[in-house]
PDB file of C-alpha atoms in Angstrom:
ATOM      1  CA  MET A  27      54.220  25.901   9.617  1.00 30.00           C
ATOM      2  CA  PRO A  28      50.100  25.713   7.813  1.00 31.00           C
ATOM      3  CA  LEU A  29      47.315  24.954  10.157  1.00 28.00           C
ATOM      4  CA  VAL A  30      46.783  22.218   7.631  1.00 31.00           C
ATOM      5  CA  LEU A  31      49.450  19.452   7.060  1.00 31.00           C
ATOM      6  CA  TRP A  32      49.583  18.351   3.551  1.00 33.00           C
ATOM      7  CA  ALA A  33      52.158  15.472   4.232  1.00 38.00           C
ATOM      8  CA  LEU A  34      52.965  13.581   7.316  1.00 41.00           C
ATOM      9  CA  CYS A  35      56.936  11.966   7.342  1.00 42.00           C
ATOM     10  CA  LEU A  36      57.060   9.304   9.785  1.00 40.00           C
ATOM     11  CA  GLY A  37      60.420   7.415  10.278  1.00 38.00           C
ATOM     12  CA  VAL A  38      63.516   7.715  12.068  1.00 35.00           C
ATOM     13  CA  LEU A  39      65.742   8.151   8.997  1.00 37.00           C
ATOM     14  CA  ASP A  40      69.232   9.774   9.474  1.00 37.00           C
ATOM     15  CA  THR A  41      67.898  13.240   7.996  1.00 38.00           C
ATOM     16  CA  VAL A  42      64.210  14.114   7.271  1.00 40.00           C
ATOM     17  CA  LEU A  43      62.991  17.377   6.040  1.00 43.00           C
ATOM     18  CA  CYS A  44      60.017  18.011   5.251  1.00 44.00           C
ATOM     19  CA  SER A  45      58.310  21.508   3.395  1.00 46.00           C
ATOM     20  CA  TYR A  46      54.806  22.518   2.696  1.00 41.00           C
ATOM     21  CA  SER A  47      52.676  24.945   1.308  1.00 45.00           C
ATOM     22  CA  GLU A  48      48.949  24.401   0.223  1.00 47.00           C
ATOM     23  CA  ASP A  49      49.241  22.137  -2.354  1.00 59.00           C
ATOM     24  CA  GLN A  50      52.758  20.848  -2.517  1.00 71.00           C
ATOM     25  CA  CYS A  51      55.067  19.051  -0.174  1.00 80.00           C
ATOM     26  CA  SER A  52      58.927  17.973  -0.561  1.00 84.00           C
ATOM     27  CA  TRP A  53      60.394  14.782   1.485  1.00 88.00           C
ATOM     28  CA  ARG A  54      64.062  14.472   2.023  1.00 88.00           C
ATOM     29  CA  GLY A  55      65.601  11.444   3.892  1.00 86.00           C
ATOM     30  CA  SER A  56      68.684   9.611   4.509  1.00 86.00           C
ATOM     31  CA  GLY A  57      69.140   5.524   4.788  1.00 83.00           C
ATOM     32  CA  LEU A  58      72.431   5.723   6.500  1.00 80.00           C
ATOM     33  CA  SER A  59      70.945   4.614   9.657  1.00 73.00           C
ATOM     34  CA  GLN A  60      68.048   2.850   8.297  1.00 72.00           C
ATOM     35  CA  GLU A  61      68.241  -1.275   9.404  1.00 71.00           C
ATOM     36  CA  SER A  62      68.530  -3.825   6.683  1.00 70.00           C
ATOM     37  CA  GLY A  63      65.380  -4.799   5.519  1.00 75.00           C
ATOM     38  CA  SER A  64      63.373  -2.250   7.274  1.00 84.00           C
ATOM     39  CA  VAL A  65      60.518  -0.343   5.498  1.00 90.00           C
ATOM     40  CA  GLU A  66      60.028   3.574   6.462  1.00 90.00           C
ATOM     41  CA  GLN A  67      56.549   4.382   6.073  1.00 90.00           C
ATOM     42  CA  ILE A  68      55.810   7.684   4.442  1.00 88.00           C
ATOM     43  CA  SER A  69      51.675   9.255   3.931  1.00 83.00           C
ATOM     44  CA  LEU A  70      51.880  12.181   1.348  1.00 75.00           C
ATOM     45  CA  HIS A  71      48.640  13.856   1.091  1.00 77.00           C
ATOM     46  CA  CYS A  72      49.848  16.751  -1.286  1.00 81.00           C
ATOM     47  CA  ALA A  73      48.386  16.884  -4.890  1.00 81.00           C
ATOM     48  CA  GLU A  74      52.141  16.930  -6.261  1.00 85.00           C
ATOM     49  CA  GLY A  75      55.457  17.178  -4.579  1.00 88.00           C
ATOM     50  CA  SER A  76      59.085  15.681  -4.745  1.00 91.00           C
ATOM     51  CA  LEU A  77      60.771  13.034  -2.968  1.00 93.00           C
ATOM     52  CA  GLU A  78      64.443  12.768  -2.297  1.00 93.00           C
ATOM     53  CA  TRP A  79      66.193   9.762  -0.933  1.00 92.00           C
ATOM     54  CA  LEU A  80      69.873  10.009  -0.265  1.00 90.00           C
ATOM     55  CA  TYR A  81      71.974   6.666   0.323  1.00 87.00           C
ATOM     56  CA  PRO A  82      69.094   4.530  -0.290  1.00 90.00           C
ATOM     57  CA  ALA A  83      68.937   1.312   1.898  1.00 87.00           C
ATOM     58  CA  GLY A  84      66.044  -1.070   2.947  1.00 88.00           C
ATOM     59  CA  ALA A  85      62.884   0.433   1.566  1.00 92.00           C
ATOM     60  CA  LEU A  86      60.407   3.068   1.558  1.00 94.00           C
ATOM     61  CA  ARG A  87      56.674   2.946   1.407  1.00 93.00           C
ATOM     62  CA  LEU A  88      54.164   5.865   0.357  1.00 91.00           C
ATOM     63  CA  SER A  89      50.831   5.930   0.815  1.00 87.00           C
ATOM     64  CA  LEU A  90      48.956   8.020  -1.265  1.00 78.00           C
ATOM     65  CA  SER A  91      46.070   9.829  -0.158  1.00 73.00           C
ATOM     66  CA  PRO A  92      45.966  13.471  -2.102  1.00 65.00           C
ATOM     67  CA  ARG A  93      43.635  16.039  -1.109  1.00 66.00           C
ATOM     68  CA  LEU A  94      42.534  16.688  -4.755  1.00 59.00           C
ATOM     69  CA  PRO A  95      42.106  20.419  -5.472  1.00 53.00           C
ATOM     70  CA  MET A  96      38.618  21.263  -6.476  1.00 44.00           C
ATOM     71  CA  SER A  97      39.353  22.085 -10.152  1.00 46.00           C
ATOM     72  CA  THR A  98      40.321  18.495 -10.920  1.00 44.00           C
ATOM     73  CA  ALA A  99      36.751  17.184  -9.908  1.00 42.00           C
ATOM     74  CA  ALA A 100      33.102  18.420 -10.238  1.00 45.00           C
ATOM     75  CA  LYS A 101      32.287  20.642  -6.985  1.00 48.00           C
ATOM     76  CA  GLY A 102      30.844  18.305  -4.370  1.00 50.00           C
ATOM     77  CA  LYS A 103      31.763  14.906  -6.036  1.00 56.00           C
ATOM     78  CA  SER A 104      34.465  12.418  -5.764  1.00 58.00           C
ATOM     79  CA  PRO A 105      36.470  11.988  -8.670  1.00 59.00           C
ATOM     80  CA  ARG A 106      35.537   8.518 -10.576  1.00 72.00           C
ATOM     81  CA  GLN A 107      39.617   7.917 -10.886  1.00 78.00           C
ATOM     82  CA  VAL A 108      42.639   9.511  -9.879  1.00 82.00           C
ATOM     83  CA  THR A 109      45.733   9.545 -11.980  1.00 83.00           C
ATOM     84  CA  THR A 110      49.323   9.720 -10.783  1.00 87.00           C
ATOM     85  CA  CYS A 111      52.579  10.505 -12.883  1.00 89.00           C
ATOM     86  CA  ILE A 112      55.999  10.345 -11.390  1.00 91.00           C
ATOM     87  CA  LYS A 113      59.001  11.859 -13.058  1.00 91.00           C
ATOM     88  CA  PRO A 114      62.816  10.681 -12.038  1.00 93.00           C
ATOM     89  CA  SER A 115      65.293  12.837 -11.901  1.00 91.00           C
ATOM     90  CA  SER A 116      68.069  12.459 -14.552  1.00 87.00           C
ATOM     91  CA  THR A 117      70.550  11.189 -11.700  1.00 88.00           C
ATOM     92  CA  PHE A 118      67.920   8.656 -10.357  1.00 92.00           C
ATOM     93  CA  ARG A 119      70.095   5.798  -8.738  1.00 89.00           C
ATOM     94  CA  GLY A 120      70.061   3.400  -5.976  1.00 90.00           C
ATOM     95  CA  ALA A 121      66.456   2.060  -6.116  1.00 93.00           C
ATOM     96  CA  GLN A 122      63.376   0.832  -8.130  1.00 94.00           C
ATOM     97  CA  ILE A 123      59.972   1.731  -8.041  1.00 95.00           C
ATOM     98  CA  TYR A 124      56.892  -0.261  -7.478  1.00 96.00           C
ATOM     99  CA  LEU A 125      53.426   0.181  -7.554  1.00 94.00           C
ATOM    100  CA  GLU A 126      51.435  -1.465  -4.432  1.00 93.00           C
ATOM    101  CA  ARG A 127      47.623  -1.952  -5.571  1.00 89.00           C
ATOM    102  CA  ASN A 128      45.672  -3.881  -2.743  1.00 85.00           C
ATOM    103  CA  GLY A 129      48.839  -5.564  -1.484  1.00 85.00           C
ATOM    104  CA  ILE A 130      50.215  -6.204  -4.926  1.00 90.00           C
ATOM    105  CA  LEU A 131      53.524  -4.921  -6.024  1.00 93.00           C
ATOM    106  CA  GLU A 132      54.163  -4.292 -10.021  1.00 93.00           C
ATOM    107  CA  LEU A 133      57.395  -2.644 -11.106  1.00 93.00           C
ATOM    108  CA  LEU A 134      56.916   0.737 -12.216  1.00 91.00           C
ATOM    109  CA  LEU A 135      60.569   1.854 -12.738  1.00 90.00           C
ATOM    110  CA  SER A 136      63.532   0.068 -12.524  1.00 89.00           C
ATOM    111  CA  GLU A 137      66.932   1.722 -11.953  1.00 87.00           C
ATOM    112  CA  ALA A 138      68.330   0.410 -15.508  1.00 83.00           C
ATOM    113  CA  ASP A 139      65.162   2.300 -16.842  1.00 82.00           C
ATOM    114  CA  ALA A 140      65.556   5.419 -14.748  1.00 76.00           C
ATOM    115  CA  SER A 141      69.604   5.562 -16.003  1.00 71.00           C
ATOM    116  CA  LEU A 142      68.220   6.240 -19.306  1.00 72.00           C
ATOM    117  CA  ARG A 143      66.391   9.782 -20.505  1.00 70.00           C
ATOM    118  CA  PRO A 144      63.630   9.967 -17.665  1.00 71.00           C
ATOM    119  CA  ARG A 145      60.024   9.610 -18.779  1.00 81.00           C
ATOM    120  CA  VAL A 146      57.005  10.536 -17.229  1.00 84.00           C
ATOM    121  CA  HIS A 147      55.204   7.135 -15.647  1.00 86.00           C
ATOM    122  CA  CYS A 148      51.633   7.538 -15.104  1.00 85.00           C
ATOM    123  CA  PHE A 149      48.988   4.993 -13.876  1.00 85.00           C
ATOM    124  CA  SER A 150      45.064   5.467 -12.663  1.00 84.00           C
ATOM    125  CA  TRP A 151      43.311   4.306  -9.513  1.00 84.00           C
ATOM    126  CA  LEU A 152      39.981   4.310  -8.252  1.00 83.00           C
ATOM    127  CA  PRO A 153      39.510   6.136  -4.942  1.00 76.00           C
ATOM    128  CA  GLN A 154      38.277   3.189  -2.998  1.00 79.00           C
ATOM    129  CA  GLU A 155      41.629   1.255  -4.137  1.00 83.00           C
ATOM    130  CA  LYS A 156      44.639   1.122  -1.473  1.00 84.00           C
ATOM    131  CA  VAL A 157      47.613   2.126  -3.486  1.00 87.00           C
ATOM    132  CA  ALA A 158      51.232   3.371  -2.391  1.00 92.00           C
ATOM    133  CA  LEU A 159      54.660   3.663  -4.222  1.00 94.00           C
ATOM    134  CA  PHE A 160      57.269   1.457  -2.936  1.00 95.00           C
ATOM    135  CA  LEU A 161      60.896   2.205  -3.329  1.00 94.00           C
ATOM    136  CA  GLN A 162      63.136  -0.725  -2.704  1.00 93.00           C
ATOM    137  CA  SER A 163      67.191   0.061  -2.720  1.00 91.00           C
ATOM    138  CA  THR A 164      69.172  -1.871  -4.831  1.00 88.00           C
ATOM    139  CA  LEU A 165      72.549  -3.456  -3.698  1.00 81.00           C
ATOM    140  CA  HIS A 166      75.779  -1.311  -4.675  1.00 72.00           C
ATOM    141  CA  GLN A 167      79.150  -1.629  -3.057  1.00 66.00           C
ATOM    142  CA  ASP A 168      79.293   2.336  -2.786  1.00 66.00           C
ATOM    143  CA  ILE A 169      76.211   4.026  -2.283  1.00 59.00           C
ATOM    144  CA  SER A 170      77.636   7.365  -1.818  1.00 65.00           C
ATOM    145  CA  ARG A 171      76.742   8.156  -5.180  1.00 76.00           C
ATOM    146  CA  ARG A 172      73.125   7.238  -5.234  1.00 86.00           C
ATOM    147  CA  ILE A 173      70.412   9.552  -4.813  1.00 90.00           C
ATOM    148  CA  ALA A 174      66.894   8.439  -5.839  1.00 92.00           C
ATOM    149  CA  ALA A 175      64.777  11.461  -6.476  1.00 94.00           C
ATOM    150  CA  PHE A 176      61.578  12.101  -8.223  1.00 94.00           C
ATOM    151  CA  ARG A 177      58.804  14.473  -8.415  1.00 93.00           C
ATOM    152  CA  TYR A 178      54.995  13.656  -8.811  1.00 91.00           C
ATOM    153  CA  GLU A 179      51.294  14.871  -9.424  1.00 88.00           C
ATOM    154  CA  LEU A 180      47.918  13.590  -8.484  1.00 82.00           C
ATOM    155  CA  ARG A 181      44.763  14.604 -10.340  1.00 76.00           C
ATOM    156  CA  GLY A 182      41.203  13.294 -10.217  1.00 70.00           C
ATOM    157  CA  ASP A 183      40.038  12.274 -13.325  1.00 58.00           C
ATOM    158  CA  TRP A 184      43.003  13.478 -15.066  1.00 55.00           C
ATOM    159  CA  ASN A 185      43.349  11.249 -18.214  1.00 47.00           C
ATOM    160  CA  SER A 186      39.700  12.089 -19.077  1.00 50.00           C
ATOM    161  CA  ARG A 187      40.867  14.679 -21.668  1.00 52.00           C
ATOM    162  CA  LEU A 188      44.628  15.054 -21.028  1.00 57.00           C
ATOM    163  CA  SER A 189      46.944  13.037 -23.503  1.00 58.00           C
ATOM    164  CA  LEU A 190      50.041  11.900 -21.819  1.00 61.00           C
ATOM    165  CA  PRO A 191      53.175   9.475 -23.369  1.00 59.00           C
ATOM    166  CA  SER A 192      53.103   6.819 -20.805  1.00 57.00           C
ATOM    167  CA  SER A 193      52.663   3.082 -21.520  1.00 44.00           C
ATOM    168  CA  ASN A 194      51.110   2.919 -18.103  1.00 46.00           C
ATOM    169  CA  LEU A 195      48.202   4.565 -19.342  1.00 48.00           C
ATOM    170  CA  SER A 196      45.535   4.012 -21.750  1.00 46.00           C
ATOM    171  CA  MET A 197      45.794   6.222 -24.677  1.00 53.00           C
ATOM    172  CA  GLU A 198      42.506   5.210 -26.070  1.00 52.00           C
ATOM    173  CA  GLY A 199      40.702   7.907 -27.534  1.00 59.00           C
ATOM    174  CA  ALA A 200      43.165  10.177 -26.617  1.00 68.00           C
ATOM    175  CA  CYS A 201      43.575  12.004 -30.235  1.00 80.00           C
ATOM    176  CA  ARG A 202      39.351  12.042 -30.614  1.00 82.00           C
ATOM    177  CA  PRO A 203      38.273  15.993 -30.988  1.00 87.00           C
ATOM    178  CA  CYS A 204      36.616  16.937 -27.864  1.00 91.00           C
ATOM    179  CA  ASN A 205      32.532  17.143 -27.859  1.00 93.00           C
ATOM    180  CA  ASP A 206      30.941  20.383 -27.287  1.00 94.00           C
ATOM    181  CA  THR A 207      30.399  19.604 -23.695  1.00 92.00           C
ATOM    182  CA  GLU A 208      33.965  18.412 -23.078  1.00 91.00           C
ATOM    183  CA  ILE A 209      34.890  21.990 -24.678  1.00 93.00           C
ATOM    184  CA  LEU A 210      32.570  24.329 -22.527  1.00 93.00           C
ATOM    185  CA  MET A 211      33.661  22.316 -19.374  1.00 91.00           C
ATOM    186  CA  ALA A 212      37.660  22.747 -20.641  1.00 91.00           C
ATOM    187  CA  ILE A 213      37.147  26.335 -20.773  1.00 91.00           C
ATOM    188  CA  CYS A 214      35.914  26.339 -17.119  1.00 90.00           C
ATOM    189  CA  THR A 215      38.413  24.113 -15.625  1.00 87.00           C
ATOM    190  CA  SER A 216      42.099  23.983 -17.551  1.00 89.00           C
ATOM    191  CA  ASP A 217      45.138  25.443 -16.369  1.00 89.00           C
ATOM    192  CA  PHE A 218      45.755  27.458 -19.270  1.00 93.00           C
ATOM    193  CA  VAL A 219      42.937  28.953 -22.019  1.00 95.00           C
ATOM    194  CA  ILE A 220      44.366  30.585 -24.883  1.00 94.00           C
ATOM    195  CA  ARG A 221      43.437  31.984 -28.349  1.00 95.00           C
ATOM    196  CA  GLY A 222      46.169  32.089 -30.616  1.00 94.00           C
ATOM    197  CA  ASN A 223      47.936  30.717 -34.021  1.00 95.00           C
ATOM    198  CA  ILE A 224      50.276  27.658 -34.719  1.00 95.00           C
ATOM    199  CA  ARG A 225      53.521  28.855 -35.446  1.00 93.00           C
ATOM    200  CA  THR A 226      55.454  25.239 -35.864  1.00 95.00           C
ATOM    201  CA  VAL A 227      55.090  21.904 -34.696  1.00 96.00           C
ATOM    202  CA  SER A 228      58.156  19.804 -33.905  1.00 95.00           C
ATOM    203  CA  ASN A 229      58.568  16.079 -33.216  1.00 94.00           C
ATOM    204  CA  ASP A 230      60.457  14.535 -30.481  1.00 90.00           C
ATOM    205  CA  VAL A 231      59.926  10.528 -31.947  1.00 89.00           C
ATOM    206  CA  GLU A 232      62.187   9.504 -28.707  1.00 82.00           C
ATOM    207  CA  MET A 233      59.868  11.083 -26.249  1.00 81.00           C
ATOM    208  CA  GLN A 234      56.900  10.262 -28.373  1.00 84.00           C
ATOM    209  CA  GLU A 235      55.674  13.844 -28.107  1.00 89.00           C
ATOM    210  CA  SER A 236      55.045  16.902 -30.476  1.00 93.00           C
ATOM    211  CA  ILE A 237      55.600  20.517 -29.457  1.00 95.00           C
ATOM    212  CA  ILE A 238      53.123  23.063 -30.636  1.00 96.00           C
ATOM    213  CA  SER A 239      54.394  26.886 -30.965  1.00 95.00           C
ATOM    214  CA  VAL A 240      51.724  29.069 -30.610  1.00 95.00           C
ATOM    215  CA  SER A 241      51.336  32.644 -30.812  1.00 93.00           C
ATOM    216  CA  ALA A 242      48.920  33.938 -28.295  1.00 93.00           C
ATOM    217  CA  MET A 243      46.291  36.770 -29.527  1.00 91.00           C
ATOM    218  CA  ARG A 244      44.349  36.638 -26.125  1.00 92.00           C
ATOM    219  CA  ILE A 245      45.206  34.737 -22.796  1.00 92.00           C
ATOM    220  CA  HIS A 246      41.852  34.095 -21.379  1.00 92.00           C
ATOM    221  CA  ARG A 247      43.671  32.144 -18.271  1.00 89.00           C
ATOM    222  CA  GLN A 248      47.206  30.640 -17.443  1.00 89.00           C
ATOM    223  CA  LYS A 249      47.764  29.137 -13.876  1.00 83.00           C
ATOM    224  CA  PHE A 250      51.501  30.090 -14.615  1.00 81.00           C
ATOM    225  CA  THR A 251      53.318  32.515 -16.847  1.00 85.00           C
ATOM    226  CA  LEU A 252      53.387  29.606 -19.704  1.00 86.00           C
ATOM    227  CA  PHE A 253      52.823  32.423 -22.398  1.00 87.00           C
ATOM    228  CA  GLN A 254      54.777  35.616 -22.389  1.00 83.00           C
ATOM    229  CA  PRO A 255      56.023  38.525 -24.532  1.00 82.00           C
ATOM    230  CA  VAL A 256      59.783  37.714 -26.352  1.00 76.00           C
ATOM    231  CA  SER A 257      59.806  41.376 -26.789  1.00 72.00           C
ATOM    232  CA  LYS A 258      57.757  44.528 -25.643  1.00 68.00           C
ATOM    233  CA  SER A 259      56.088  44.902 -29.066  1.00 58.00           C
ATOM    234  CA  SER A 260      55.379  41.204 -29.751  1.00 69.00           C
ATOM    235  CA  LYS A 261      52.562  38.759 -29.068  1.00 79.00           C
ATOM    236  CA  SER A 262      53.100  36.429 -26.498  1.00 89.00           C
ATOM    237  CA  MET A 263      54.575  33.080 -27.465  1.00 91.00           C
ATOM    238  CA  GLY A 264      54.719  29.519 -25.836  1.00 93.00           C
ATOM    239  CA  SER A 265      54.560  25.735 -26.279  1.00 95.00           C
ATOM    240  CA  ILE A 266      52.108  23.323 -25.784  1.00 95.00           C
ATOM    241  CA  HIS A 267      52.823  19.306 -25.836  1.00 93.00           C
ATOM    242  CA  THR A 268      50.465  16.630 -27.154  1.00 92.00           C
ATOM    243  CA  LEU A 269      50.913  12.974 -28.275  1.00 89.00           C
ATOM    244  CA  LEU A 270      53.253  12.414 -31.302  1.00 89.00           C
ATOM    245  CA  GLN A 271      50.713   9.753 -32.477  1.00 88.00           C
ATOM    246  CA  CYS A 272      47.667  12.591 -32.592  1.00 88.00           C
ATOM    247  CA  GLY A 273      49.766  13.738 -35.995  1.00 89.00           C
ATOM    248  CA  VAL A 274      49.316  17.626 -35.259  1.00 90.00           C
ATOM    249  CA  LYS A 275      50.103  19.782 -38.336  1.00 89.00           C
ATOM    250  CA  PRO A 276      50.554  23.798 -38.611  1.00 87.00           C
ATOM    251  CA  GLY A 277      47.224  25.053 -40.135  1.00 84.00           C
ATOM    252  CA  PRO A 278      45.807  28.443 -40.936  1.00 87.00           C
ATOM    253  CA  GLY A 279      42.977  30.184 -38.576  1.00 90.00           C
ATOM    254  CA  SER A 280      42.901  30.764 -34.994  1.00 95.00           C
ATOM    255  CA  PHE A 281      42.469  28.115 -31.859  1.00 96.00           C
ATOM    256  CA  LEU A 282      41.199  28.167 -28.526  1.00 96.00           C
ATOM    257  CA  PHE A 283      44.056  26.195 -26.815  1.00 96.00           C
ATOM    258  CA  THR A 284      43.332  24.058 -23.350  1.00 94.00           C
ATOM    259  CA  GLY A 285      44.880  22.316 -21.141  1.00 91.00           C
ATOM    260  CA  TRP A 286      46.653  21.053 -17.917  1.00 88.00           C
ATOM    261  CA  LEU A 287      50.094  22.005 -16.254  1.00 87.00           C
ATOM    262  CA  HIS A 288      52.183  18.805 -16.258  1.00 87.00           C
ATOM    263  CA  PHE A 289      55.724  19.021 -14.605  1.00 88.00           C
ATOM    264  CA  GLY A 290      55.894  22.402 -15.487  1.00 85.00           C
ATOM    265  CA  GLU A 291      54.877  22.219 -19.171  1.00 89.00           C
ATOM    266  CA  ALA A 292      51.656  22.910 -20.797  1.00 92.00           C
ATOM    267  CA  TRP A 293      49.737  19.838 -22.120  1.00 91.00           C
ATOM    268  CA  LEU A 294      47.136  19.941 -24.613  1.00 92.00           C
ATOM    269  CA  SER A 295      43.452  18.760 -23.884  1.00 89.00           C
ATOM    270  CA  CYS A 296      40.837  20.447 -26.334  1.00 92.00           C
ATOM    271  CA  ALA A 297      41.722  22.665 -29.390  1.00 94.00           C
ATOM    272  CA  PRO A 298      38.471  23.642 -31.197  1.00 95.00           C
ATOM    273  CA  ARG A 299      38.613  26.195 -33.849  1.00 95.00           C
ATOM    274  CA  TYR A 300      37.873  29.682 -32.369  1.00 95.00           C
ATOM    275  CA  LYS A 301      35.087  30.068 -34.623  1.00 95.00           C
ATOM    276  CA  ASP A 302      33.778  26.773 -33.676  1.00 96.00           C
ATOM    277  CA  PHE A 303      33.990  27.375 -30.306  1.00 95.00           C
ATOM    278  CA  ARG A 304      32.220  30.717 -30.378  1.00 95.00           C
ATOM    279  CA  ARG A 305      29.283  29.203 -32.138  1.00 95.00           C
ATOM    280  CA  ILE A 306      29.446  26.575 -29.285  1.00 95.00           C
ATOM    281  CA  TYR A 307      29.639  29.173 -26.374  1.00 94.00           C
ATOM    282  CA  GLU A 308      26.654  31.042 -27.996  1.00 94.00           C
ATOM    283  CA  ASP A 309      24.377  28.158 -28.522  1.00 95.00           C
ATOM    284  CA  ALA A 310      24.876  27.048 -24.944  1.00 94.00           C
ATOM    285  CA  HIS A 311      24.601  31.008 -23.658  1.00 91.00           C
ATOM    286  CA  GLN A 312      21.253  31.087 -25.130  1.00 92.00           C
ATOM    287  CA  ALA A 313      19.992  28.015 -23.748  1.00 92.00           C
ATOM    288  CA  HIS A 314      21.464  28.770 -20.562  1.00 90.00           C
ATOM    289  CA  GLU A 315      23.532  25.595 -20.526  1.00 89.00           C
ATOM    290  CA  ASN A 316      27.093  27.595 -19.989  1.00 87.00           C
ATOM    291  CA  PRO A 317      29.088  26.097 -17.163  1.00 89.00           C
ATOM    292  CA  CYS A 318      31.129  29.426 -16.484  1.00 90.00           C
ATOM    293  CA  GLU A 319      31.266  32.654 -18.450  1.00 87.00           C
ATOM    294  CA  VAL A 320      34.111  33.838 -21.077  1.00 85.00           C
ATOM    295  CA  SER A 321      34.872  36.875 -22.582  1.00 84.00           C
ATOM    296  CA  LEU A 322      34.312  36.666 -26.490  1.00 81.00           C
ATOM    297  CA  ASP A 323      36.276  39.184 -28.957  1.00 72.00           C
TER     298      ASP A 323
END
């Protein structure tokens, strides 16, 4: 087990399994031995992870106090706010999730909503606020088929440029083009930086998303293998998600796509035309104002 534990699992549930990595943790427990009306306390210190609650009974309270990766906030500074997103499993049953903020409960995900197509729910909070997720079991005669499971992610200042389709997160200005400063910072801090062309754009009205199919000319950086060759002789291909309301359409020319990984999917942050990025970068380089170095063609 690592020297630094990024999750603490407390309580006396029938089964408790915790796994750890440098930035992820998972919790798995059973409510079979939990007393009626009891609340089990769990503290999650990972920036992302998962929870699986078998046979929900009573309630779980998950306090959120993540050690955020340095890439999500300016070095040496605390983030102005933290954004948390949860994605329920397609078989989420037996509980509903509340957001507890400074002692006040707000319904975040009902069991009925979770039984529909799984949707991501996001909310933001200030570092000084006391925030937790409260899972309340629902009454069922047969709990053997009930499993409440979800994945979560936390980022500092995540929604400053990332557009997410969630009614819990303000989208004001989400489709606004990035300014020069935001573009330069996105190049340095994003999970992926890809120069490429738009092949097609497909729209998912139900999920309020647009999926941009991109042919990559150059991969400057990618946290995971989001873009990969479809054959030995072809260019790398990949998909990037953004909000449907932004009205993205295919267009000529190359772009520099930047953004973040969100539950295993690439989400768009800034995407200037490459010729515009090059001009911005070269101007900043001459003024010695580049936050990081990028290899140009």
